[in-house]
Amino acid sequence: MALFLSRSVHKVDKKGRVSVPSGFRAALGDELVQGLGLNMPIVGFACIEALPFSKIEERMNVLDSLPVDEAEAMSLAHQMLGTLAHVTFDGEGRIVLPDYLMEYSGIRDSATFVGLGRTFQIWEAEALAAHDVSTRTIARDNIKLLRKPTSAQAEGET
Amino acid sequence: MALFLSRSVHKVDKKGRVSVPSGFRAALGDELVQGLGLNMPIVGFACIEALPFSKIEERMNVLDSLPVDEAEAMSLAHQMLGTLAHVTFDGEGRIVLPDYLMEYSGIRDSATFVGLGRTFQIWEAEALAAHDVSTRTIARDNIKLLRKPTSAQAEGET
DNA sequence: TTAGCGATGCTGTACGAAACCTGCCTCAGA
DNA sequence: TCTGAGGCAGGTTTCGTACAGCATCGCTAA
Protein backbone atom coordinates (compact mmCIF):
# COMPACT_ATOMS: atom_id res chain seq x y z
CA MET A 1 0.00 0.00 0.00
CA ALA A 2 1.12 3.51 -0.83
CA LEU A 3 2.08 6.08 1.75
CA PHE A 4 1.17 9.67 2.48
CA LEU A 5 4.39 11.59 2.99
CA SER A 6 5.63 15.21 3.28
CA ARG A 7 3.89 18.50 3.77
CA SER A 8 2.23 21.03 1.54
CA VAL A 9 0.05 24.12 1.85
CA HIS A 10 -3.09 24.70 -0.22
CA LYS A 11 -5.68 27.44 -0.55
CA VAL A 12 -9.22 26.91 0.69
CA ASP A 13 -11.79 28.74 -1.46
CA LYS A 14 -15.06 30.38 -0.42
CA LYS A 15 -16.93 27.11 -0.80
CA GLY A 16 -14.54 25.34 1.56
CA ARG A 17 -12.89 23.43 -1.25
CA VAL A 18 -9.22 22.52 -1.13
CA SER A 19 -6.91 20.61 -3.46
CA VAL A 20 -5.49 17.42 -2.00
CA PRO A 21 -1.76 17.16 -2.84
CA SER A 22 -1.31 15.16 -6.02
CA GLY A 23 1.10 12.84 -4.27
CA PHE A 24 -1.56 11.92 -1.74
CA ARG A 25 -4.07 11.29 -4.49
CA ALA A 26 -1.58 9.10 -6.27
CA ALA A 27 -1.06 7.20 -3.03
CA LEU A 28 -4.78 6.48 -2.86
CA GLY A 29 -4.71 4.78 -6.25
CA ASP A 30 -7.93 2.88 -6.89
CA GLU A 31 -9.35 4.10 -3.61
CA LEU A 32 -9.54 7.63 -4.97
CA VAL A 33 -13.08 7.12 -6.27
CA GLN A 34 -14.30 6.03 -2.84
CA GLY A 35 -13.14 9.30 -1.32
CA LEU A 36 -11.91 10.02 2.17
CA GLY A 37 -13.13 10.02 5.74
CA LEU A 38 -12.41 13.16 7.72
CA ASN A 39 -12.77 13.53 11.46
CA MET A 40 -11.43 14.95 14.68
CA PRO A 41 -8.53 12.95 16.10
CA ILE A 42 -9.61 11.09 19.20
CA VAL A 43 -6.53 12.29 21.08
CA GLY A 44 -7.77 15.85 20.78
CA PHE A 45 -5.30 17.46 18.38
CA ALA A 46 -6.82 20.57 16.77
CA CYS A 47 -6.62 19.25 13.23
CA ILE A 48 -8.56 17.19 10.73
CA GLU A 49 -7.59 13.55 10.42
CA ALA A 50 -8.01 12.00 6.98
CA LEU A 51 -8.28 8.30 6.14
CA PRO A 52 -8.87 6.28 2.99
CA PHE A 53 -12.41 4.94 2.89
CA SER A 54 -11.31 1.35 3.31
CA LYS A 55 -10.01 2.27 6.75
CA ILE A 56 -13.45 3.53 7.69
CA GLU A 57 -15.04 0.25 6.78
CA GLU A 58 -12.52 -1.51 8.99
CA ARG A 59 -13.42 0.78 11.87
CA MET A 60 -17.08 0.25 11.42
CA ASN A 61 -16.81 -3.49 11.51
CA VAL A 62 -14.99 -3.24 14.82
CA LEU A 63 -17.50 -0.77 16.25
CA ASP A 64 -20.39 -2.89 15.05
CA SER A 65 -19.40 -5.60 17.46
CA LEU A 66 -19.47 -3.30 20.48
CA PRO A 67 -22.46 -3.49 22.86
CA VAL A 68 -25.16 -0.85 22.23
CA ASP A 69 -26.12 -0.76 25.89
CA GLU A 70 -22.84 0.58 27.25
CA ALA A 71 -22.18 4.30 27.35
CA GLU A 72 -18.43 3.78 26.97
CA ALA A 73 -18.78 1.80 23.79
CA MET A 74 -21.34 4.18 22.34
CA SER A 75 -19.14 7.15 23.19
CA LEU A 76 -16.30 5.53 21.34
CA ALA A 77 -18.55 4.89 18.36
CA HIS A 78 -19.71 8.49 18.43
CA GLN A 79 -16.17 9.80 18.35
CA MET A 80 -14.98 7.45 15.65
CA LEU A 81 -18.01 7.50 13.35
CA GLY A 82 -20.28 10.28 14.54
CA THR A 83 -17.71 13.01 14.00
CA LEU A 84 -16.69 11.59 10.67
CA ALA A 85 -17.45 13.14 7.29
CA HIS A 86 -17.35 11.23 4.05
CA VAL A 87 -16.01 13.41 1.23
CA THR A 88 -15.34 12.68 -2.43
CA PHE A 89 -13.00 14.21 -4.98
CA ASP A 90 -14.08 16.48 -7.81
CA GLY A 91 -12.49 16.31 -11.25
CA GLU A 92 -9.59 18.52 -10.14
CA GLY A 93 -8.68 16.49 -7.08
CA ARG A 94 -10.39 18.75 -4.58
CA ILE A 95 -12.52 17.93 -1.55
CA VAL A 96 -14.95 20.08 0.43
CA LEU A 97 -14.15 20.55 4.11
CA PRO A 98 -17.34 20.45 6.24
CA ASP A 99 -18.08 23.55 8.31
CA TYR A 100 -17.86 21.85 11.66
CA LEU A 101 -14.40 20.46 10.90
CA MET A 102 -13.13 23.82 9.64
CA GLU A 103 -14.38 25.39 12.82
CA TYR A 104 -12.86 22.70 15.00
CA SER A 105 -9.47 22.91 13.29
CA GLY A 106 -9.44 26.70 12.86
CA ILE A 107 -8.86 26.35 9.12
CA ARG A 108 -10.14 29.33 7.13
CA ASP A 109 -8.48 30.20 3.82
CA SER A 110 -5.41 28.00 3.87
CA ALA A 111 -4.68 24.42 4.92
CA THR A 112 -1.46 22.48 5.52
CA PHE A 113 -1.42 18.79 4.62
CA VAL A 114 0.81 16.59 6.75
CA GLY A 115 1.53 13.06 5.61
CA LEU A 116 1.64 10.43 8.37
CA GLY A 117 2.18 7.30 6.36
CA ARG A 118 -1.11 5.44 6.20
CA THR A 119 -3.15 8.51 7.13
CA PHE A 120 -2.67 12.24 6.91
CA GLN A 121 -3.73 15.36 8.77
CA ILE A 122 -4.95 18.80 7.71
CA TRP A 123 -3.86 21.74 9.85
CA GLU A 124 -4.22 25.47 10.22
CA ALA A 125 -0.70 26.90 9.93
CA GLU A 126 -0.29 28.43 13.38
CA ALA A 127 -1.85 25.49 15.17
CA LEU A 128 0.55 23.20 13.33
CA ALA A 129 3.55 25.31 14.32
CA ALA A 130 2.52 25.13 17.95
CA HIS A 131 1.89 21.41 17.63
CA ASP A 132 5.35 20.90 16.13
CA VAL A 133 6.93 22.53 19.15
CA SER A 134 4.93 20.64 21.74
CA THR A 135 5.29 17.24 20.11
CA ARG A 136 9.03 17.69 19.78
CA THR A 137 9.37 17.80 23.53
CA ILE A 138 7.00 14.92 24.10
CA ALA A 139 8.68 12.84 21.42
CA ARG A 140 12.12 13.48 22.90
CA ASP A 141 10.90 12.34 26.28
CA ASN A 142 9.41 9.20 24.80
CA ILE A 143 12.01 8.23 22.25
CA LYS A 144 12.75 5.25 24.44
CA LEU A 145 9.45 3.76 23.25
CA LEU A 146 11.33 2.86 20.08
CA ARG A 147 14.13 1.25 22.03
CA LYS A 148 12.18 -1.86 22.97
CA PRO A 149 11.72 -3.50 19.60
CA THR A 150 11.27 -6.96 21.08
CA SER A 151 7.90 -6.47 22.79
CA ALA A 152 6.59 -3.75 20.49
CA GLN A 153 7.27 -5.68 17.30
CA ALA A 154 5.70 -8.82 18.65
CA GLU A 155 2.35 -7.05 18.86
CA GLY A 156 2.21 -4.71 15.92
CA GLU A 157 4.38 -6.10 13.17
CA THR A 158 2.70 -7.78 10.22
CA MET B 1 -25.57 -2.03 2.17
CA ALA B 2 -24.76 1.66 2.02
CA LEU B 3 -23.83 3.51 5.15
CA PHE B 4 -25.07 6.53 7.03
CA LEU B 5 -22.09 8.87 7.26
CA SER B 6 -21.40 12.58 7.81
CA ARG B 7 -23.38 15.30 9.49
CA SER B 8 -25.90 17.81 8.26
CA VAL B 9 -28.31 20.34 9.70
CA HIS B 10 -31.93 20.68 8.60
CA LYS B 11 -34.84 22.90 9.49
CA VAL B 12 -37.86 21.53 11.34
CA ASP B 13 -41.13 23.18 10.29
CA LYS B 14 -44.09 24.06 12.53
CA LYS B 15 -45.63 20.67 11.92
CA GLY B 16 -42.53 18.85 13.10
CA ARG B 17 -41.50 17.81 9.63
CA VAL B 18 -37.83 17.60 8.68
CA SER B 19 -35.95 16.59 5.53
CA VAL B 20 -33.76 13.52 5.96
CA PRO B 21 -30.36 14.13 4.27
CA SER B 22 -30.45 12.90 0.70
CA GLY B 23 -27.36 10.77 1.29
CA PHE B 24 -29.12 8.93 4.11
CA ARG B 25 -32.17 8.33 1.94
CA ALA B 26 -29.91 6.99 -0.77
CA ALA B 27 -28.29 4.69 1.79
CA LEU B 28 -31.70 3.27 2.65
CA GLY B 29 -32.28 2.25 -0.95
CA ASP B 30 -35.20 -0.16 -1.21
CA GLU B 31 -35.87 0.18 2.50
CA LEU B 32 -36.98 3.77 2.00
CA VAL B 33 -40.61 2.77 1.47
CA GLN B 34 -40.66 0.93 4.78
CA GLY B 35 -39.74 4.08 6.65
CA LEU B 36 -37.71 4.42 9.82
CA GLY B 37 -37.91 3.55 13.47
CA LEU B 38 -37.22 6.41 15.88
CA ASN B 39 -36.62 6.07 19.59
CA MET B 40 -34.59 7.10 22.60
CA PRO B 41 -31.17 5.45 22.85
CA ILE B 42 -30.98 2.83 25.58
CA VAL B 43 -27.84 4.40 27.00
CA GLY B 44 -29.70 7.63 27.69
CA PHE B 45 -28.15 10.08 25.25
CA ALA B 46 -30.40 13.10 24.71
CA CYS B 47 -31.02 12.46 21.04
CA ILE B 48 -33.27 10.54 18.70
CA GLU B 49 -31.94 7.26 17.42
CA ALA B 50 -33.03 6.28 13.92
CA LEU B 51 -32.98 2.78 12.45
CA PRO B 52 -33.91 1.27 9.11
CA PHE B 53 -36.98 -0.91 9.42
CA SER B 54 -34.98 -4.09 8.94
CA LYS B 55 -33.06 -3.29 12.12
CA ILE B 56 -36.32 -3.04 14.01
CA GLU B 57 -37.31 -6.48 12.85
CA GLU B 58 -33.96 -7.80 14.05
CA ARG B 59 -34.55 -6.33 17.48
CA MET B 60 -38.07 -7.63 17.61
CA ASN B 61 -36.88 -11.12 16.91
CA VAL B 62 -34.49 -10.88 19.84
CA LEU B 63 -37.21 -9.61 22.15
CA ASP B 64 -39.57 -12.32 20.96
CA SER B 65 -37.40 -14.89 22.62
CA LEU B 66 -37.57 -13.21 26.03
CA PRO B 67 -39.92 -14.57 28.74
CA VAL B 68 -43.16 -12.58 29.00
CA ASP B 69 -43.54 -13.32 32.69
CA GLU B 70 -40.52 -11.41 33.93
CA ALA B 71 -40.64 -7.73 34.76
CA GLU B 72 -37.05 -7.18 33.64
CA ALA B 73 -37.64 -8.63 30.23
CA MET B 74 -40.84 -6.68 29.76
CA SER B 75 -39.15 -3.46 30.84
CA LEU B 76 -36.49 -4.05 28.26
CA ALA B 77 -39.08 -4.70 25.60
CA HIS B 78 -40.89 -1.55 26.64
CA GLN B 79 -37.76 0.54 26.23
CA MET B 80 -36.79 -0.98 22.92
CA LEU B 81 -40.19 -1.17 21.25
CA GLY B 82 -42.66 0.69 23.44
CA THR B 83 -40.92 4.03 22.95
CA LEU B 84 -40.35 3.44 19.30
CA ALA B 85 -42.10 5.47 16.60
CA HIS B 86 -42.56 4.20 13.08
CA VAL B 87 -42.35 7.06 10.59
CA THR B 88 -42.60 7.10 6.81
CA PHE B 89 -41.27 9.47 4.17
CA ASP B 90 -43.42 11.93 2.25
CA GLY B 91 -42.81 12.72 -1.41
CA GLU B 92 -40.09 15.22 -0.53
CA GLY B 93 -38.07 12.87 1.65
CA ARG B 94 -39.35 14.29 4.92
CA ILE B 95 -40.43 12.58 8.11
CA VAL B 96 -42.51 13.87 11.01
CA LEU B 97 -40.81 13.88 14.40
CA PRO B 98 -43.24 12.79 17.15
CA ASP B 99 -43.81 15.33 19.93
CA TYR B 100 -42.47 13.14 22.73
CA LEU B 101 -39.19 12.58 20.89
CA MET B 102 -38.78 16.28 20.09
CA GLU B 103 -39.35 17.05 23.73
CA TYR B 104 -36.96 14.35 24.89
CA SER B 105 -34.19 15.50 22.53
CA GLY B 106 -34.80 19.23 22.90
CA ILE B 107 -35.20 19.65 19.15
CA ARG B 108 -37.32 22.66 18.17
CA ASP B 109 -36.76 24.33 14.83
CA SER B 110 -33.50 22.78 13.69
CA ALA B 111 -32.04 19.26 13.78
CA THR B 112 -28.56 17.88 13.20
CA PHE B 113 -28.29 14.45 11.59
CA VAL B 114 -25.28 12.36 12.64
CA GLY B 115 -24.39 9.26 10.65
CA LEU B 116 -23.19 6.26 12.65
CA GLY B 117 -22.78 3.68 9.92
CA ARG B 118 -25.72 1.32 10.12
CA THR B 119 -27.84 3.74 12.14
CA PHE B 120 -27.98 7.48 12.66
CA GLN B 121 -28.94 9.99 15.32
CA ILE B 122 -30.83 13.28 15.33
CA TRP B 123 -29.62 15.98 17.72
CA GLU B 124 -30.34 19.47 18.91
CA ALA B 125 -27.24 21.52 18.08
CA GLU B 126 -26.14 22.55 21.57
CA ALA B 127 -26.78 19.13 23.05
CA LEU B 128 -24.66 17.62 20.30
CA ALA B 129 -21.80 20.04 20.91
CA ALA B 130 -21.83 19.14 24.60
CA HIS B 131 -22.02 15.45 23.75
CA ASP B 132 -19.04 15.77 21.40
CA VAL B 133 -16.95 17.19 24.21
CA SER B 134 -17.96 14.70 26.86
CA THR B 135 -17.64 11.62 24.66
CA ARG B 136 -14.16 12.67 23.58
CA THR B 137 -12.88 12.17 27.11
CA ILE B 138 -14.80 8.95 27.61
CA ALA B 139 -13.67 7.61 24.25
CA ARG B 140 -10.02 8.42 24.99
CA ASP B 141 -10.24 6.56 28.27
CA ASN B 142 -11.85 3.56 26.60
CA ILE B 143 -9.92 3.37 23.38
CA LYS B 144 -8.47 0.16 24.67
CA LEU B 145 -11.83 -1.44 23.88
CA LEU B 146 -10.51 -1.51 20.33
CA ARG B 147 -7.10 -2.77 21.35
CA LYS B 148 -8.12 -6.31 22.21
CA PRO B 149 -8.17 -7.78 18.75
CA THR B 150 -7.55 -11.29 20.05
CA SER B 151 -10.91 -11.81 21.75
CA ALA B 152 -12.87 -9.56 19.41
CA GLN B 153 -11.46 -11.12 16.27
CA ALA B 154 -12.13 -14.61 17.51
CA GLU B 155 -15.84 -13.77 17.60
CA GLY B 156 -16.30 -11.37 14.73
CA GLU B 157 -13.74 -12.26 12.11
CA THR B 158 -15.02 -13.78 8.92
C1' DT C 1 25.25 26.37 -16.76
C1' DT C 2 21.37 28.67 -18.26
C1' DA C 3 17.46 29.74 -21.02
C1' DG C 4 13.43 28.00 -23.13
C1' DC C 5 9.74 24.85 -23.54
C1' DG C 6 6.32 21.60 -22.14
C1' DA C 7 3.77 19.13 -18.84
C1' DT C 8 1.61 18.88 -14.56
C1' DG C 9 -0.75 20.72 -10.72
C1' DC C 10 -3.30 24.36 -8.38
C1' DT C 11 -6.81 27.97 -8.22
C1' DG C 12 -10.80 30.73 -9.63
C1' DT C 13 -15.14 31.37 -12.17
C1' DA C 14 -19.37 29.92 -14.27
C1' DC C 15 -23.22 27.09 -15.17
C1' DG C 16 -26.61 23.37 -14.42
C1' DA C 17 -28.81 20.20 -11.39
C1' DA C 18 -30.29 18.70 -7.16
C1' DA C 19 -31.78 19.48 -2.58
C1' DC C 20 -34.06 22.00 0.67
C1' DC C 21 -37.46 25.30 2.66
C1' DT C 22 -41.79 27.76 2.70
C1' DG C 23 -46.43 28.61 1.87
C1' DC C 24 -50.77 27.13 0.05
C1' DC C 25 -54.35 23.75 -0.67
C1' DT C 26 -57.08 19.70 0.37
C1' DC C 27 -59.02 16.27 3.22
C1' DA C 28 -60.36 14.05 7.48
C1' DG C 29 -61.88 14.17 12.10
C1' DA C 30 -63.82 16.54 16.01
C1' DT D 1 -67.41 24.80 11.01
C1' DC D 2 -62.98 24.66 12.83
C1' DT D 3 -58.55 22.54 13.52
C1' DG D 4 -54.78 19.85 12.35
C1' DA D 5 -52.32 16.74 9.45
C1' DG D 6 -50.73 15.48 5.01
C1' DG D 7 -49.82 16.52 0.14
C1' DC D 8 -48.42 19.68 -3.58
C1' DA D 9 -45.98 23.28 -5.89
C1' DG D 10 -42.95 27.27 -6.21
C1' DG D 11 -38.78 29.68 -5.18
C1' DT D 12 -34.28 29.86 -3.20
C1' DT D 13 -30.03 28.09 -2.00
C1' DT D 14 -26.51 24.88 -2.10
C1' DC D 15 -23.79 21.50 -4.30
C1' DG D 16 -21.43 19.25 -8.03
C1' DT D 17 -19.31 19.56 -12.39
C1' DA D 18 -16.96 21.67 -16.11
C1' DC D 19 -13.90 24.89 -18.03
C1' DA D 20 -10.09 28.05 -18.27
C1' DG D 21 -6.02 30.62 -16.64
C1' DC D 22 -1.85 30.83 -13.95
C1' DA D 23 2.17 29.08 -11.56
C1' DT D 24 5.60 25.74 -10.79
C1' DC D 25 8.64 22.05 -11.79
C1' DG D 26 11.47 19.28 -14.72
C1' DC D 27 13.54 18.29 -18.97
C1' DT D 28 16.17 19.48 -23.05
C1' DA D 29 19.06 21.92 -25.91
C1' DA D 30 22.19 25.55 -26.75
GROMACS .gro file of C-alpha atoms in nm, chain B residues 4-141:
model
  138
  162PHE     CA    1  -2.507   0.653   0.703
  163LEU     CA    2  -2.209   0.887   0.726
  164SER     CA    3  -2.140   1.258   0.781
  165ARG     CA    4  -2.338   1.530   0.949
  166SER     CA    5  -2.590   1.781   0.826
  167VAL     CA    6  -2.831   2.034   0.970
  168HIS     CA    7  -3.193   2.068   0.860
  169LYS     CA    8  -3.484   2.290   0.949
  170VAL     CA    9  -3.786   2.153   1.134
  171ASP     CA   10  -4.113   2.318   1.029
  172LYS     CA   11  -4.409   2.406   1.253
  173LYS     CA   12  -4.563   2.067   1.192
  174GLY     CA   13  -4.253   1.885   1.310
  175ARG     CA   14  -4.150   1.781   0.963
  176VAL     CA   15  -3.783   1.760   0.868
  177SER     CA   16  -3.595   1.659   0.553
  178VAL     CA   17  -3.376   1.352   0.596
  179PRO     CA   18  -3.036   1.413   0.427
  180SER     CA   19  -3.045   1.290   0.070
  181GLY     CA   20  -2.736   1.077   0.129
  182PHE     CA   21  -2.912   0.893   0.411
  183ARG     CA   22  -3.217   0.833   0.194
  184ALA     CA   23  -2.991   0.699  -0.077
  185ALA     CA   24  -2.829   0.469   0.179
  186LEU     CA   25  -3.170   0.327   0.265
  187GLY     CA   26  -3.228   0.225  -0.095
  188ASP     CA   27  -3.520  -0.016  -0.121
  189GLU     CA   28  -3.587   0.018   0.250
  190LEU     CA   29  -3.698   0.377   0.200
  191VAL     CA   30  -4.061   0.277   0.147
  192GLN     CA   31  -4.066   0.093   0.478
  193GLY     CA   32  -3.974   0.408   0.665
  194LEU     CA   33  -3.771   0.442   0.982
  195GLY     CA   34  -3.791   0.355   1.347
  196LEU     CA   35  -3.722   0.641   1.588
  197ASN     CA   36  -3.662   0.607   1.959
  198MET     CA   37  -3.459   0.710   2.260
  199PRO     CA   38  -3.117   0.545   2.285
  200ILE     CA   39  -3.098   0.283   2.558
  201VAL     CA   40  -2.784   0.440   2.700
  202GLY     CA   41  -2.970   0.763   2.769
  203PHE     CA   42  -2.815   1.008   2.525
  204ALA     CA   43  -3.040   1.310   2.471
  205CYS     CA   44  -3.102   1.246   2.104
  206ILE     CA   45  -3.327   1.054   1.870
  207GLU     CA   46  -3.194   0.726   1.742
  208ALA     CA   47  -3.303   0.628   1.392
  209LEU     CA   48  -3.298   0.278   1.245
  210PRO     CA   49  -3.391   0.127   0.911
  211PHE     CA   50  -3.698  -0.091   0.942
  212SER     CA   51  -3.498  -0.409   0.894
  213LYS     CA   52  -3.306  -0.329   1.212
  214ILE     CA   53  -3.632  -0.304   1.401
  215GLU     CA   54  -3.731  -0.648   1.285
  216GLU     CA   55  -3.396  -0.780   1.405
  217ARG     CA   56  -3.455  -0.633   1.748
  218MET     CA   57  -3.807  -0.763   1.761
  219ASN     CA   58  -3.688  -1.112   1.691
  220VAL     CA   59  -3.449  -1.088   1.984
  221LEU     CA   60  -3.721  -0.961   2.215
  222ASP     CA   61  -3.957  -1.232   2.096
  223SER     CA   62  -3.740  -1.489   2.262
  224LEU     CA   63  -3.757  -1.321   2.603
  225PRO     CA   64  -3.992  -1.457   2.874
  226VAL     CA   65  -4.316  -1.258   2.900
  227ASP     CA   66  -4.354  -1.332   3.269
  228GLU     CA   67  -4.052  -1.141   3.393
  229ALA     CA   68  -4.064  -0.773   3.476
  230GLU     CA   69  -3.705  -0.718   3.364
  231ALA     CA   70  -3.764  -0.863   3.023
  232MET     CA   71  -4.084  -0.668   2.976
  233SER     CA   72  -3.915  -0.346   3.084
  234LEU     CA   73  -3.649  -0.405   2.826
  235ALA     CA   74  -3.908  -0.470   2.560
  236HIS     CA   75  -4.089  -0.155   2.664
  237GLN     CA   76  -3.776   0.054   2.623
  238MET     CA   77  -3.679  -0.098   2.292
  239LEU     CA   78  -4.019  -0.117   2.125
  240GLY     CA   79  -4.266   0.069   2.344
  241THR     CA   80  -4.092   0.403   2.295
  242LEU     CA   81  -4.035   0.344   1.930
  243ALA     CA   82  -4.210   0.547   1.660
  244HIS     CA   83  -4.256   0.420   1.308
  245VAL     CA   84  -4.235   0.706   1.059
  246THR     CA   85  -4.260   0.710   0.681
  247PHE     CA   86  -4.127   0.947   0.417
  248ASP     CA   87  -4.342   1.193   0.225
  249GLY     CA   88  -4.281   1.272  -0.141
  250GLU     CA   89  -4.009   1.522  -0.053
  251GLY     CA   90  -3.807   1.287   0.165
  252ARG     CA   91  -3.935   1.429   0.492
  253ILE     CA   92  -4.043   1.258   0.811
  254VAL     CA   93  -4.251   1.387   1.101
  255LEU     CA   94  -4.081   1.388   1.440
  256PRO     CA   95  -4.324   1.279   1.715
  257ASP     CA   96  -4.381   1.533   1.993
  258TYR     CA   97  -4.247   1.314   2.273
  259LEU     CA   98  -3.919   1.258   2.089
  260MET     CA   99  -3.878   1.628   2.009
  261GLU     CA  100  -3.935   1.705   2.373
  262TYR     CA  101  -3.696   1.435   2.489
  263SER     CA  102  -3.419   1.550   2.253
  264GLY     CA  103  -3.480   1.923   2.290
  265ILE     CA  104  -3.520   1.965   1.915
  266ARG     CA  105  -3.732   2.266   1.817
  267ASP     CA  106  -3.676   2.433   1.483
  268SER     CA  107  -3.350   2.278   1.369
  269ALA     CA  108  -3.204   1.926   1.378
  270THR     CA  109  -2.856   1.788   1.320
  271PHE     CA  110  -2.829   1.445   1.159
  272VAL     CA  111  -2.528   1.236   1.264
  273GLY     CA  112  -2.439   0.926   1.065
  274LEU     CA  113  -2.319   0.626   1.265
  275GLY     CA  114  -2.278   0.368   0.992
  276ARG     CA  115  -2.572   0.132   1.012
  277THR     CA  116  -2.784   0.374   1.214
  278PHE     CA  117  -2.798   0.748   1.266
  279GLN     CA  118  -2.894   0.999   1.532
  280ILE     CA  119  -3.083   1.328   1.533
  281TRP     CA  120  -2.962   1.598   1.772
  282GLU     CA  121  -3.034   1.947   1.891
  283ALA     CA  122  -2.724   2.152   1.808
  284GLU     CA  123  -2.614   2.255   2.157
  285ALA     CA  124  -2.678   1.913   2.305
  286LEU     CA  125  -2.466   1.762   2.030
  287ALA     CA  126  -2.180   2.004   2.091
  288ALA     CA  127  -2.183   1.914   2.460
  289HIS     CA  128  -2.202   1.545   2.375
  290ASP     CA  129  -1.904   1.577   2.140
  291VAL     CA  130  -1.695   1.719   2.421
  292SER     CA  131  -1.796   1.470   2.686
  293THR     CA  132  -1.764   1.162   2.466
  294ARG     CA  133  -1.416   1.267   2.358
  295THR     CA  134  -1.288   1.217   2.711
  296ILE     CA  135  -1.480   0.895   2.761
  297ALA     CA  136  -1.367   0.761   2.425
  298ARG     CA  137  -1.002   0.842   2.499
  299ASP     CA  138  -1.024   0.656   2.827
   0.00000   0.00000   0.00000
